[in-house]
CSV table of C-alpha atoms and ligand atoms in Angstrom, one decimal:
chain,number,residue,atom,x,y,z
V,1,UNK,CA,-11.2,-26.3,10.8
V,2,UNK,CA,-14.4,-27.8,11.7
V,3,UNK,CA,-16.4,-25.5,11.4
V,4,UNK,CA,-18.4,-24.7,8.3
V,5,UNK,CA,-20.0,-21.1,8.8
V,6,UNK,CA,-18.3,-19.1,10.7
V,7,UNK,CA,-19.2,-14.6,11.0
V,8,UNK,CA,-16.5,-13.6,9.9
V,9,UNK,CA,-14.6,-14.8,7.1
V,10,UNK,CA,-11.1,-12.5,6.2
V,11,UNK,CA,-9.1,-12.7,3.3
V,12,UNK,CA,-5.8,-11.9,2.4
V,13,UNK,CA,-3.2,-11.4,6.0
V,14,UNK,CA,-1.1,-8.2,4.5
V,15,UNK,CA,-1.3,-5.2,6.7
V,16,UNK,CA,-5.1,-5.2,5.8
V,17,UNK,CA,-6.2,-8.7,6.1
V,18,UNK,CA,-3.9,-8.9,9.6
V,19,UNK,CA,-5.5,-5.3,10.8
V,20,UNK,CA,-8.8,-6.3,10.7
V,21,UNK,CA,-8.8,-9.2,11.9
V,22,UNK,CA,-7.0,-9.3,15.2
V,23,UNK,CA,-9.7,-5.5,16.1
V,24,UNK,CA,-11.5,-8.5,15.5
V,25,UNK,CA,-10.4,-11.0,17.8
V,26,UNK,CA,-9.2,-8.9,20.2
V,27,UNK,CA,-13.1,-7.5,20.5
V,28,UNK,CA,-14.1,-11.5,21.4
V,29,UNK,CA,-15.7,-11.4,17.1
V,30,UNK,CA,-15.4,-15.2,15.6
V,31,UNK,CA,-12.9,-14.3,12.5
V,32,UNK,CA,-11.4,-16.6,10.1
V,33,UNK,CA,-7.9,-15.3,8.7
V,34,UNK,CA,-7.3,-17.2,5.2
V,35,UNK,CA,-4.2,-16.5,3.2
V,36,UNK,CA,-2.9,-18.2,-0.2
V,37,UNK,CA,1.2,-18.1,1.3
V,38,UNK,CA,2.9,-19.9,3.2
V,39,UNK,CA,4.1,-17.4,6.2
V,40,UNK,CA,6.6,-16.7,5.9
V,41,UNK,CA,5.5,-14.9,2.3
V,42,UNK,CA,7.6,-12.8,0.1
V,43,UNK,CA,6.2,-9.2,-0.7
V,44,UNK,CA,7.0,-6.6,-3.7
V,45,UNK,CA,7.2,-3.6,-1.7
V,46,UNK,CA,9.6,-0.2,-1.1
V,47,UNK,CA,8.2,-1.1,2.5
V,48,UNK,CA,8.0,2.5,3.6
V,49,UNK,CA,6.3,3.5,6.1
V,50,UNK,CA,5.3,7.2,5.8
V,51,UNK,CA,5.2,8.9,9.6
V,52,UNK,CA,1.1,9.1,9.8
V,53,UNK,CA,1.4,5.9,8.6
V,54,UNK,CA,3.9,4.2,11.5
V,55,UNK,CA,2.2,7.1,13.7
V,56,UNK,CA,-1.7,4.7,13.4
V,57,UNK,CA,0.7,1.6,13.4
V,58,UNK,CA,1.6,2.2,16.7
V,59,UNK,CA,-2.1,4.0,17.6
V,60,UNK,CA,-3.5,0.1,16.8
V,61,UNK,CA,-0.2,-2.3,18.0
V,62,UNK,CA,0.5,0.0,20.9
V,63,UNK,CA,3.3,-2.9,21.3
V,64,UNK,CA,4.2,-3.7,18.5
V,65,UNK,CA,8.7,-3.9,18.0
V,66,UNK,CA,9.1,-4.3,14.4
V,67,UNK,CA,12.6,-4.2,12.6
V,68,UNK,CA,13.0,-0.2,10.5
V,69,UNK,CA,15.3,1.8,9.3
V,70,UNK,CA,15.1,6.3,9.5
V,71,UNK,CA,15.3,8.3,7.0
V,72,UNK,CA,15.2,11.3,6.9
V,73,UNK,CA,15.3,12.8,4.2
V,74,UNK,CA,14.3,12.6,0.4
V,75,UNK,CA,17.1,13.9,-2.8
V,76,UNK,CA,15.0,14.4,-5.7
V,77,UNK,CA,15.7,14.7,-9.0
V,78,UNK,CA,14.0,15.7,-12.4
V,79,UNK,CA,14.9,14.1,-15.6
V,80,UNK,CA,18.1,13.1,-14.0
V,81,UNK,CA,19.2,16.8,-12.6
V,82,UNK,CA,19.9,16.6,-9.4
V,83,UNK,CA,16.8,18.9,-7.6
V,84,UNK,CA,16.1,19.5,-4.2
V,85,UNK,CA,16.3,17.2,-0.9
V,86,UNK,CA,13.6,17.1,1.2
V,87,UNK,CA,13.6,17.8,5.7
V,88,UNK,CA,11.8,15.6,7.2
V,89,UNK,CA,10.2,16.6,10.7
V,90,UNK,CA,9.5,12.6,11.2
V,91,UNK,CA,10.8,10.1,9.3
V,92,UNK,CA,9.9,7.6,6.7
V,93,UNK,CA,10.3,4.5,8.7
V,94,UNK,CA,11.4,0.6,6.1
V,95,UNK,CA,10.9,-2.6,7.0
V,96,UNK,CA,10.7,-5.4,4.9
V,97,UNK,CA,7.8,-6.6,4.4
V,98,UNK,CA,8.6,-10.2,4.8
V,99,UNK,CA,10.0,-9.1,8.1
V,100,UNK,CA,6.5,-6.9,8.1
V,101,UNK,CA,3.6,-9.1,7.8
V,102,UNK,CA,4.8,-11.8,9.5
V,103,UNK,CA,5.2,-10.1,12.4
V,104,UNK,CA,1.9,-8.9,12.5
V,105,UNK,CA,0.0,-12.6,11.4
V,106,UNK,CA,1.7,-14.0,14.6
V,107,UNK,CA,0.8,-11.1,16.7
V,108,UNK,CA,-2.8,-12.1,14.9
V,109,UNK,CA,-2.4,-16.0,16.1
V,110,UNK,CA,-1.4,-15.1,19.4
V,111,UNK,CA,-4.5,-13.3,20.3
V,112,UNK,CA,-5.9,-17.1,19.2
V,113,UNK,CA,-6.6,-15.5,15.9
V,114,UNK,CA,-7.8,-19.0,14.1
V,115,UNK,CA,-5.8,-19.0,10.3
V,116,UNK,CA,-5.7,-20.9,7.3
V,117,UNK,CA,-3.2,-21.7,4.6
V,118,UNK,CA,-5.1,-21.7,1.4
V,119,UNK,CA,-6.9,-20.1,-2.1
V,120,UNK,CA,-10.0,-18.8,-2.7
V,121,UNK,CA,-11.0,-19.0,-5.8
V,122,UNK,CA,-15.0,-18.0,-6.3
V,123,UNK,CA,-17.3,-16.6,-4.5
V,124,UNK,CA,-21.7,-16.9,-4.2
V,125,UNK,CA,-24.7,-15.7,-2.3
V,126,UNK,CA,-26.8,-18.1,-0.9
V,127,UNK,CA,-29.6,-18.1,1.6
V,128,UNK,CA,-28.4,-14.1,2.2
V,129,UNK,CA,-24.3,-15.5,3.6
V,130,UNK,CA,-21.5,-15.5,1.9
V,131,UNK,CA,-20.6,-18.6,0.3
V,132,UNK,CA,-16.1,-19.1,-0.6
V,133,UNK,CA,-15.1,-21.7,-2.5
V,134,UNK,CA,-11.6,-22.6,-1.1
V,135,UNK,CA,-8.8,-24.7,-3.7
V,136,UNK,CA,-8.5,-27.4,-1.5
V,137,UNK,CA,-12.3,-28.2,-2.1
V,138,UNK,CA,-13.3,-26.5,1.7
V,139,UNK,CA,-16.5,-24.8,0.6
V,140,UNK,CA,-17.4,-22.4,4.7
V,141,UNK,CA,-20.3,-19.4,4.4
V,142,UNK,CA,-19.8,-16.5,7.2
V,143,UNK,CA,-22.1,-13.6,6.9
V,144,UNK,CA,-18.6,-10.7,6.0
V,145,UNK,CA,-16.5,-11.6,4.0
V,146,UNK,CA,-13.9,-9.2,4.6
V,147,UNK,CA,-11.5,-8.5,1.2
V,148,UNK,CA,-8.2,-7.7,1.7
V,149,UNK,CA,-6.7,-10.3,-0.7
V,150,UNK,CA,-5.4,-7.6,-2.6
V,151,UNK,CA,-4.4,-5.6,-6.0
V,152,UNK,CA,-5.5,-8.6,-7.9
V,153,UNK,CA,-8.5,-8.9,-5.9
V,154,UNK,CA,-10.7,-12.6,-6.4
V,155,UNK,CA,-13.6,-11.4,-4.1
V,156,UNK,CA,-13.5,-7.6,-5.5
V,157,UNK,CA,-13.9,-9.9,-9.0
V,158,UNK,CA,-16.9,-11.2,-8.6
V,159,UNK,CA,-18.5,-7.7,-6.8
V,160,UNK,CA,-16.9,-5.6,-10.5
V,161,UNK,CA,-15.4,-7.8,-13.2
V,162,UNK,CA,-13.2,-7.1,-15.0
V,163,UNK,CA,-11.9,-4.6,-13.3
V,164,UNK,CA,-8.5,-2.8,-13.8
V,165,UNK,CA,-6.2,-3.7,-11.0
V,166,UNK,CA,-3.8,-0.3,-11.6
V,167,UNK,CA,-0.6,0.1,-12.6
V,168,UNK,CA,2.8,-3.1,-12.8
V,169,UNK,CA,5.4,-1.4,-10.2
V,170,UNK,CA,9.0,-2.8,-9.8
V,171,UNK,CA,11.9,-3.7,-8.1
V,172,UNK,CA,14.7,-4.6,-7.7
V,173,UNK,CA,16.5,-6.0,-4.0
V,174,UNK,CA,19.5,-5.8,-3.7
V,175,UNK,CA,21.4,-6.4,0.5
V,176,UNK,CA,24.3,-3.8,-0.7
V,177,UNK,CA,23.9,-1.4,2.2
V,178,UNK,CA,27.0,1.2,0.6
V,179,UNK,CA,23.0,2.6,-1.4
V,180,UNK,CA,22.1,4.6,2.2
V,181,UNK,CA,19.8,8.0,1.0
V,182,UNK,CA,16.4,7.9,0.0
V,183,UNK,CA,16.7,9.7,-3.8
V,184,UNK,CA,13.1,9.4,-5.7
V,185,UNK,CA,13.7,10.2,-9.7
V,186,UNK,CA,10.6,12.1,-12.0
V,187,UNK,CA,11.5,12.6,-15.8
V,188,UNK,CA,9.8,12.9,-18.5
V,189,UNK,CA,10.0,9.8,-20.0
V,190,UNK,CA,8.0,8.4,-17.2
V,191,UNK,CA,4.7,9.8,-17.2
V,192,UNK,CA,2.2,9.6,-13.9
V,193,UNK,CA,4.8,8.0,-11.8
V,194,UNK,CA,8.5,8.1,-10.8
V,195,UNK,CA,11.6,5.1,-10.2
V,196,UNK,CA,13.3,5.6,-6.4
V,197,UNK,CA,16.4,3.7,-4.5
V,198,UNK,CA,14.1,2.2,-0.7
V,199,UNK,CA,17.2,2.2,1.6
V,200,UNK,CA,16.4,-0.1,4.4
V,201,UNK,CA,17.3,-2.5,7.4
V,202,UNK,CA,19.0,-5.6,4.6
V,203,UNK,CA,20.5,-3.1,1.9
V,204,UNK,CA,18.2,-1.8,-0.2
V,205,UNK,CA,15.0,-1.5,-3.0
V,206,UNK,CA,15.5,-0.4,-6.8
V,207,UNK,CA,12.3,0.6,-8.5
V,208,UNK,CA,10.1,2.0,-11.2
V,209,UNK,CA,6.1,2.1,-12.1
V,210,UNK,CA,4.4,4.2,-14.7
V,211,UNK,CA,1.1,4.9,-16.7
V,212,UNK,CA,2.5,1.5,-18.7
V,213,UNK,CA,6.1,-0.5,-17.3
V,214,UNK,CA,7.6,-1.9,-19.1
V,215,UNK,CA,11.6,-4.7,-18.4
V,216,UNK,CA,12.9,-2.3,-21.1
V,217,UNK,CA,12.2,0.9,-18.9
V,218,UNK,CA,13.4,0.5,-16.2
V,219,UNK,CA,16.8,-1.6,-17.1
V,220,UNK,CA,17.0,1.9,-18.9
V,221,UNK,CA,17.4,4.0,-15.8
V,222,UNK,CA,18.9,2.2,-14.0
V,223,UNK,CA,21.5,2.1,-16.2
V,224,UNK,CA,21.9,5.4,-15.6
V,225,UNK,CA,22.0,5.8,-12.6
V,226,UNK,CA,24.8,2.9,-12.0
V,227,UNK,CA,22.0,0.7,-9.8
V,228,UNK,CA,22.3,-2.5,-12.5
V,229,UNK,CA,22.1,-5.7,-11.2
V,230,UNK,CA,22.2,-9.1,-11.0
V,231,UNK,CA,19.4,-9.8,-8.8
V,232,UNK,CA,16.0,-10.6,-11.1
V,233,UNK,CA,13.3,-8.9,-11.4
V,234,UNK,CA,9.4,-8.6,-9.2
V,235,UNK,CA,6.8,-6.8,-10.3
V,236,UNK,CA,3.1,-5.8,-8.7
V,237,UNK,CA,0.3,-3.8,-8.8
V,238,UNK,CA,-0.1,-1.4,-7.3
V,239,UNK,CA,-4.2,0.1,-7.9
V,240,UNK,CA,-3.0,3.8,-8.8
V,241,UNK,CA,-5.7,6.2,-10.3
V,242,UNK,CA,-8.5,3.3,-8.9
V,243,UNK,CA,-12.0,5.6,-9.4
V,244,UNK,CA,-13.8,2.8,-7.0
V,245,UNK,CA,-16.7,2.1,-8.5
V,246,UNK,CA,-17.6,-1.1,-7.8
V,247,UNK,CA,-20.7,-1.5,-6.0
V,248,UNK,CA,-20.3,-0.8,-1.8
V,249,UNK,CA,-22.3,-3.9,0.1
V,250,UNK,CA,-22.8,-4.8,3.2
V,251,UNK,CA,-21.8,-8.0,4.0
V,252,UNK,CA,-18.8,-8.3,1.0
V,253,UNK,CA,-16.5,-5.5,2.1
V,254,UNK,CA,-13.3,-4.5,0.2
V,255,UNK,CA,-9.8,-3.5,2.3
V,256,UNK,CA,-6.0,-1.8,1.9
V,257,UNK,CA,-5.0,-2.7,-2.5
V,258,UNK,CA,-8.1,-4.8,-2.6
V,259,UNK,CA,-10.6,-2.3,-2.3
V,260,UNK,CA,-8.3,0.1,-4.0
V,261,UNK,CA,-7.0,1.7,-1.6
V,262,UNK,CA,-3.9,3.1,-2.8
V,263,UNK,CA,-2.1,7.3,-3.0
V,264,UNK,CA,-2.4,7.8,-6.2
V,265,UNK,CA,0.7,10.4,-5.8
V,266,UNK,CA,2.6,8.4,-4.4
V,267,UNK,CA,1.8,4.8,-4.8
V,268,UNK,CA,2.0,4.7,-0.9
V,269,UNK,CA,-1.1,2.3,0.3
V,270,UNK,CA,0.1,0.0,4.2
V,271,UNK,CA,-1.7,3.5,5.9
V,272,UNK,CA,-4.8,2.7,3.7
V,273,UNK,CA,-4.3,-0.7,4.0
V,274,UNK,CA,-4.3,-0.1,8.4
V,275,UNK,CA,-6.4,2.7,8.2
V,276,UNK,CA,-9.2,0.6,5.7
V,277,UNK,CA,-8.4,-2.8,8.1
V,278,UNK,CA,-9.4,-0.5,11.0
V,279,UNK,CA,-11.9,0.3,9.1
V,280,UNK,CA,-14.3,-2.3,8.7
V,281,UNK,CA,-14.0,-4.2,12.1
V,282,UNK,CA,-15.6,-0.5,12.9
V,283,UNK,CA,-18.3,-1.2,11.0
V,284,UNK,CA,-19.0,-5.2,11.6
V,285,UNK,CA,-18.7,-4.0,15.9
V,286,UNK,CA,-20.9,-1.5,15.5
V,287,UNK,CA,-22.4,-2.2,12.8
V,288,UNK,CA,-22.6,1.4,11.1
V,289,UNK,CA,-21.9,1.4,7.6
V,290,UNK,CA,-18.7,0.5,6.2
V,291,UNK,CA,-19.2,3.2,3.8
V,292,UNK,CA,-19.0,5.7,7.0
V,293,UNK,CA,-17.2,4.5,9.1
V,294,UNK,CA,-14.3,4.2,6.2
V,295,UNK,CA,-15.3,8.0,4.2
V,296,UNK,CA,-12.7,9.8,5.2
V,297,UNK,CA,-10.7,7.5,3.2
V,298,UNK,CA,-13.0,7.0,0.4
V,299,UNK,CA,-12.6,11.3,0.3
V,300,UNK,CA,-8.3,11.1,1.5
V,301,UNK,CA,-8.0,8.5,-1.7
V,302,UNK,CA,-10.6,10.9,-4.7
V,303,UNK,CA,-8.8,13.7,-3.6
V,304,UNK,CA,-5.1,11.9,-4.2
V,305,UNK,CA,-6.2,10.6,-8.1
V,306,UNK,CA,-7.0,14.5,-8.5
V,307,UNK,CA,-3.8,16.0,-7.1
V,308,UNK,CA,-2.0,13.3,-9.0
V,309,UNK,CA,-4.3,13.8,-12.6
V,310,UNK,CA,-2.4,17.5,-12.4
V,311,UNK,CA,0.8,17.2,-10.2
V,312,UNK,CA,2.0,14.4,-13.4
V,313,UNK,CA,0.5,16.4,-16.5
V,314,UNK,CA,4.3,17.4,-17.8
V,315,UNK,CA,4.1,21.0,-18.1
V,316,UNK,CA,2.5,21.1,-14.5
V,317,UNK,CA,4.9,18.9,-13.0
V,318,UNK,CA,8.0,20.1,-14.7
V,319,UNK,CA,6.2,24.2,-12.8
V,320,UNK,CA,6.6,21.7,-9.8
V,321,UNK,CA,10.6,20.8,-9.7
V,322,UNK,CA,11.3,24.2,-11.2
V,323,UNK,CA,9.6,25.9,-7.6
V,324,UNK,CA,11.6,23.9,-5.7
V,325,UNK,CA,15.5,24.9,-7.4
V,326,UNK,CA,13.9,28.4,-5.8
V,327,UNK,CA,15.2,28.3,-1.9
V,328,UNK,CA,12.3,30.9,-0.6
V,329,UNK,CA,9.1,28.5,-2.7
V,330,UNK,CA,11.1,24.4,-0.8
V,331,UNK,CA,10.8,26.1,2.7
V,332,UNK,CA,7.8,26.5,1.3
V,333,UNK,CA,7.2,23.5,-0.2
V,334,UNK,CA,9.0,21.8,1.9
V,335,UNK,CA,6.5,22.4,5.1
V,336,UNK,CA,4.2,21.4,3.2
V,337,UNK,CA,5.4,18.0,2.3
V,338,UNK,CA,5.7,17.2,5.9
V,339,UNK,CA,2.6,18.4,6.2
V,340,UNK,CA,0.8,15.9,4.4
V,341,UNK,CA,3.2,12.7,5.4
V,342,UNK,CA,1.7,13.5,9.0
V,343,UNK,CA,-1.5,12.9,10.1
V,344,UNK,CA,-4.0,15.7,11.6
V,345,UNK,CA,-5.0,13.5,14.6
V,346,UNK,CA,-3.7,10.0,14.2
D,1,FAD,C1,6.7,-2.0,-5.6
D,1,FAD,C2,6.3,-1.5,-5.2
D,1,FAD,C3,6.5,-0.9,-3.7
D,1,FAD,C4,5.7,-0.5,-2.8
D,1,FAD,N1,6.1,0.5,-2.3
D,1,FAD,C5,5.7,0.6,-0.8
D,1,FAD,C6,5.5,1.1,-0.8
D,1,FAD,O1,6.7,1.5,0.7
D,1,FAD,N2,4.8,1.9,1.2
D,1,FAD,C7,3.4,2.3,0.8
D,1,FAD,O2,2.3,2.6,1.7
D,1,FAD,N3,2.7,1.0,0.3
D,1,FAD,C8,3.6,0.3,-0.9
D,1,FAD,N4,3.1,-0.7,-2.1
D,1,FAD,C9,1.8,-0.8,-1.9
D,1,FAD,C10,1.5,-2.0,-1.2
D,1,FAD,O3,2.6,-2.5,-0.9
D,1,FAD,C11,0.0,-2.5,-0.7
D,1,FAD,O4,-0.6,-1.0,-0.8
D,1,FAD,C12,0.0,-3.1,0.4
D,1,FAD,O5,0.3,-4.4,0.2
D,1,FAD,C13,-1.6,-3.2,1.2
D,1,FAD,O6,-2.1,-4.0,1.2
D,1,FAD,P1,-2.9,-5.2,2.0
D,1,FAD,O7,-3.1,-6.3,2.4
D,1,FAD,O8,-4.0,-4.5,1.3
D,1,FAD,O9,-2.6,-5.8,0.2
D,1,FAD,P2,-1.1,-7.1,0.0
D,1,FAD,O10,-0.1,-6.7,0.8
D,1,FAD,O11,-1.0,-7.8,-0.8
D,1,FAD,O12,-1.5,-8.6,0.8
D,1,FAD,C14,-2.7,-9.0,0.6
D,1,FAD,C15,-3.0,-11.1,1.0
D,1,FAD,O13,-3.4,-11.6,0.2
D,1,FAD,C16,-3.0,-13.0,-0.6
D,1,FAD,N5,-4.2,-13.5,-1.8
D,1,FAD,C17,-3.9,-12.8,-1.9
D,1,FAD,N6,-4.8,-14.3,-3.3
D,1,FAD,C18,-5.5,-14.4,-2.7
D,1,FAD,C19,-6.6,-15.4,-2.5
D,1,FAD,N7,-7.1,-15.4,-4.3
D,1,FAD,N8,-6.9,-16.8,-1.6
D,1,FAD,C20,-5.7,-16.3,-0.5
D,1,FAD,N9,-5.0,-15.0,-0.4
D,1,FAD,C21,-4.7,-14.3,-1.6
D,1,FAD,C22,-1.3,-13.1,-0.5
D,1,FAD,O14,-1.2,-13.5,-0.7
D,1,FAD,C23,-1.3,-11.6,0.4
D,1,FAD,O15,-0.8,-12.1,1.0
D,1,FAD,C24,4.3,-1.0,-3.0
D,1,FAD,C25,3.3,-2.2,-3.7
D,1,FAD,C26,4.5,-1.9,-4.3
D,1,FAD,C27,3.8,-3.4,-6.2
């Protein structure tokens, strides 16, 4: 790559960065997408696409064909006791992130999009331009820098040094296909989090996360559920309970996990990665302020954070679980859960 100045540089080729870059590329905007990893790369993630996420995905990528596992119900436990089985009007789809992210990147490249494997080290602002310093020694400048570099974002560190990356969540990936149900365990011992089993096309993933996740606790939970395995435990941050308290700038935009867009109730981030990626592209294309373009997502993230504080407060959590054991109340709650998982309009 010869050029040293580009109109737009997007750092991070996860779902947020690729979506933003693809939409810009489709509209004929010059853009360079940079990622430190060689694809296909591993990404610690349950890979759950809620109905609102896969409906949005189909709108943004109408011809995309991807492998997924269909989940039509969620088995829910509280303090190790079975509580209820939420039945879903529209399925949750689980994907293997390594394949899914690679597929999205290939779509972008097929559009003719520029891609560079390199690691962002530093961001500076000089003469009304944003300058990025890469590990290879390359120094590039741009008019817009999109930070899509995940929960430990270097771009965000430039805007907000010392920000908190959120909660650590841990996972083990197994090729055992006998675990074919989506299971969620809430537990007094897991404050502000839960443990889960997500089946997928290759086997299943078991995971857990909370306010202060620990290996020992994860091991103990797996043992109780008979899910210990020899697989390696991997961990990554989810920006849950993030207050989005960084400065919003015109020339530096944060999207996906880098922007703190994850649901504090569930840890869902894929829907928000796609939506904030789309909104960043639309903001640049229309000359609109990103904060305004992305306001529905910001409002939703803030609302979900307030709801999560309440939901994970133990007396409320316990009351909710009790309500789920009462058939009449459960049918109303199940309806509500379906409403939350499905968009009003996409
Ligand atoms: C254990 C766990 C389970 C999860 N389960 C779910 C789930 O089931 N459903 C759901 O919706 N969400 C889930 N999430 C959240 C979801 O994974 C994220 O919200 C989503 O990946 C965010 O996408 P993104 O594009 O913003 O970032 P990422 O997917 O993290 O992509 C960031 C990219 O930036 C690159 N990068 C990072 N730093 C640099 C750098 N300095 N220079 C260049 N490139 C860089 C990385 O290589 C990476 O490719 C889970 C997260 C965890 C940790």
